[in-house]
Amino acid sequence: MKNSISIFQTISTQQKQIAVLIDPEKSQDESMLNELIQKCEFAGIDFIFIGGSTVTRQQFEKTASYIKSTTKIPLVIFPGSSQQLSNDADALLYLSLLSGRNPDFLIGHHIQSALELNEMNLEIIPTGYLLIDGGTQSSVAYVSQTTPIPRHNLTAVKQIALAAKFQGKQLIYMDAGSGALHCVPNEMIQMVKKLNLPLIVGGGIRSIEHLKEIHDAGANIAVIGNKLESDIEFLLELHSYKKKLVSKIEQIQYDHGQKKYF
């Protein structure tokens, strides 16, 4: 493990974190990637996720290496296939696409990568991955040939999330997919949060209002991807949002500290 404090420990014990998702296929210009990373640091982004649906091994390793050499922000693999691996990353979300029934994405890619992963210095985090209908066909749905869970089917989401917990998954990732028109519904986030598993939510986040709703509903991490491809300056808004969060946390800690003396 590369860090004294594990990535999973950070995810599970901290609230209202933000991850930026970088797709190597869309980030091959190093000057643009460098600008994005610098602005991520300024904004106080907690994690950089790396992954995509159709990324080659060469693209993936090159981008991961560049990111790791450029920033100390923890780098977490969000893999779209068994080929998306790199020892330059800090951790890997070991995703099982439980919302679908395609065996390749339930266990197939895991088997293909198991021997190589066993030799790598990565923190591996077993993750139940649920694709939620975001109002448009996502690349995940297309590549995996699976159907997202309808956005109002709370029963299905609860059943799948419980099954993930019983299987020993350490966290749940609910995703509306790249380019989603709608975020994961707040009711779904609130319901899954009650299962006492750390929760990552992504897809369709295009404003601070979206981000705040997802955080307030219970997500440990909100993931932002497509928005930054069209509006990198959104990171300036994230900077202000993070500053307010830190101020609130410091005030709460101060208030609790004061109470000890009375």
XYZ file of C-alpha atoms in Angstrom, residues 44-191:
148
model
C -9.066 21.121 -3.216
C -10.277 18.038 -5.103
C -9.977 14.935 -2.901
C -9.394 12.257 -5.553
C -8.667 11.875 -9.235
C -10.423 8.875 -10.770
C -9.052 7.532 -14.040
C -10.924 5.305 -16.466
C -13.094 5.065 -19.550
C -15.135 2.660 -21.586
C -12.841 2.280 -24.619
C -9.348 3.213 -23.407
C -6.336 1.244 -24.632
C -3.693 -0.026 -22.202
C -1.073 2.290 -23.651
C -3.297 5.372 -23.327
C -4.241 4.402 -19.803
C -0.718 3.806 -18.502
C 0.637 6.956 -20.143
C -2.062 9.161 -18.616
C -1.833 7.528 -15.184
C 1.932 7.997 -15.142
C 1.639 11.657 -16.134
C -1.011 12.396 -13.495
C 0.973 10.699 -10.743
C 4.144 12.591 -11.660
C 2.271 15.902 -11.634
C 0.172 15.865 -8.451
C -0.115 14.376 -4.971
C -3.906 14.064 -5.241
C -4.663 10.339 -4.727
C -5.166 8.546 -8.044
C -7.869 5.863 -8.127
C -8.569 3.534 -11.050
C -12.208 3.416 -12.155
C -11.745 0.618 -14.699
C -13.796 0.055 -17.816
C -12.005 -3.218 -18.587
C -9.318 -5.606 -17.370
C -6.739 -3.669 -19.421
C -7.094 -0.472 -17.422
C -4.376 -1.059 -14.843
C -1.335 0.901 -13.728
C 1.086 0.644 -10.825
C 1.247 4.424 -10.809
C -2.227 4.579 -9.255
C -2.854 4.395 -5.518
C -5.989 2.260 -5.547
C -8.404 0.362 -7.762
C -12.171 0.277 -7.461
C -12.722 -3.439 -8.129
C -16.053 -2.940 -9.855
C -18.766 -5.561 -10.271
C -21.566 -4.219 -12.494
C -24.379 -5.641 -10.365
C -27.165 -3.718 -12.092
C -26.620 -5.834 -15.230
C -26.300 -9.522 -15.958
C -23.334 -9.502 -18.321
C -20.904 -12.086 -16.874
C -17.886 -10.249 -18.317
C -18.588 -7.257 -16.082
C -19.768 -9.318 -13.114
C -16.644 -11.518 -12.906
C -15.042 -12.029 -16.353
C -12.712 -9.006 -16.414
C -11.800 -9.709 -12.785
C -10.544 -13.184 -13.667
C -8.595 -11.864 -16.656
C -6.750 -9.319 -14.509
C -6.373 -11.322 -11.260
C -2.826 -12.653 -11.764
C -1.489 -9.271 -12.829
C -3.270 -7.469 -10.004
C -1.764 -9.888 -7.516
C 1.698 -8.645 -8.507
C 0.820 -4.952 -8.369
C 1.173 -2.523 -5.489
C -2.434 -1.314 -5.543
C -5.038 -1.008 -2.815
C -7.955 -3.040 -4.174
C -11.432 -1.987 -3.027
C -14.305 -4.420 -3.818
C -17.092 -2.209 -5.169
C -20.709 -2.850 -6.079
C -21.376 -0.774 -9.208
C -24.967 0.206 -10.028
C -25.817 1.960 -13.279
C -28.910 4.174 -12.894
C -30.917 5.560 -15.806
C -29.715 9.109 -16.412
C -32.043 9.908 -19.283
C -29.679 8.947 -22.118
C -27.703 5.888 -23.183
C -24.349 6.010 -21.455
C -21.124 4.546 -22.787
C -21.134 2.077 -19.884
C -24.540 0.722 -20.891
C -23.451 0.492 -24.540
C -20.135 -1.249 -23.908
C -21.434 -3.602 -21.217
C -24.654 -4.305 -23.132
C -26.673 -3.920 -19.949
C -29.777 -1.952 -19.048
C -29.631 0.709 -16.314
C -31.966 0.512 -13.330
C -35.022 2.769 -13.862
C -34.534 5.904 -11.790
C -37.672 5.399 -9.714
C -37.211 1.680 -8.997
C -36.093 2.022 -5.385
C -36.860 -1.616 -4.597
C -34.436 -2.940 -7.207
C -31.685 -0.624 -6.011
C -32.161 -1.686 -2.389
C -32.140 -5.380 -3.327
C -28.956 -5.056 -5.379
C -27.182 -2.887 -2.801
C -28.057 -5.377 -0.050
C -26.780 -8.256 -2.175
C -23.537 -6.324 -2.690
C -23.202 -5.851 1.070
C -23.857 -9.530 1.759
C -21.251 -10.468 -0.862
C -18.676 -8.432 1.035
C -18.427 -5.380 -1.201
C -16.798 -2.555 0.745
C -18.590 0.303 -0.959
C -21.360 1.135 -3.429
C -20.912 3.252 -6.550
C -24.134 4.552 -8.121
C -23.632 6.105 -11.533
C -26.021 7.829 -13.936
C -23.334 7.495 -16.627
C -21.311 9.913 -18.714
C -23.370 12.651 -20.310
C -26.388 11.884 -18.119
C -29.272 14.320 -18.322
C -30.268 13.563 -14.719
C -28.303 12.815 -11.561
C -28.967 9.748 -9.422
C -32.206 10.550 -7.502
C -31.734 11.797 -3.951
C -34.177 9.170 -2.617
C -31.940 6.392 -3.964
C -28.864 7.902 -2.348
C -30.632 8.318 1.000
C -31.928 4.756 0.921
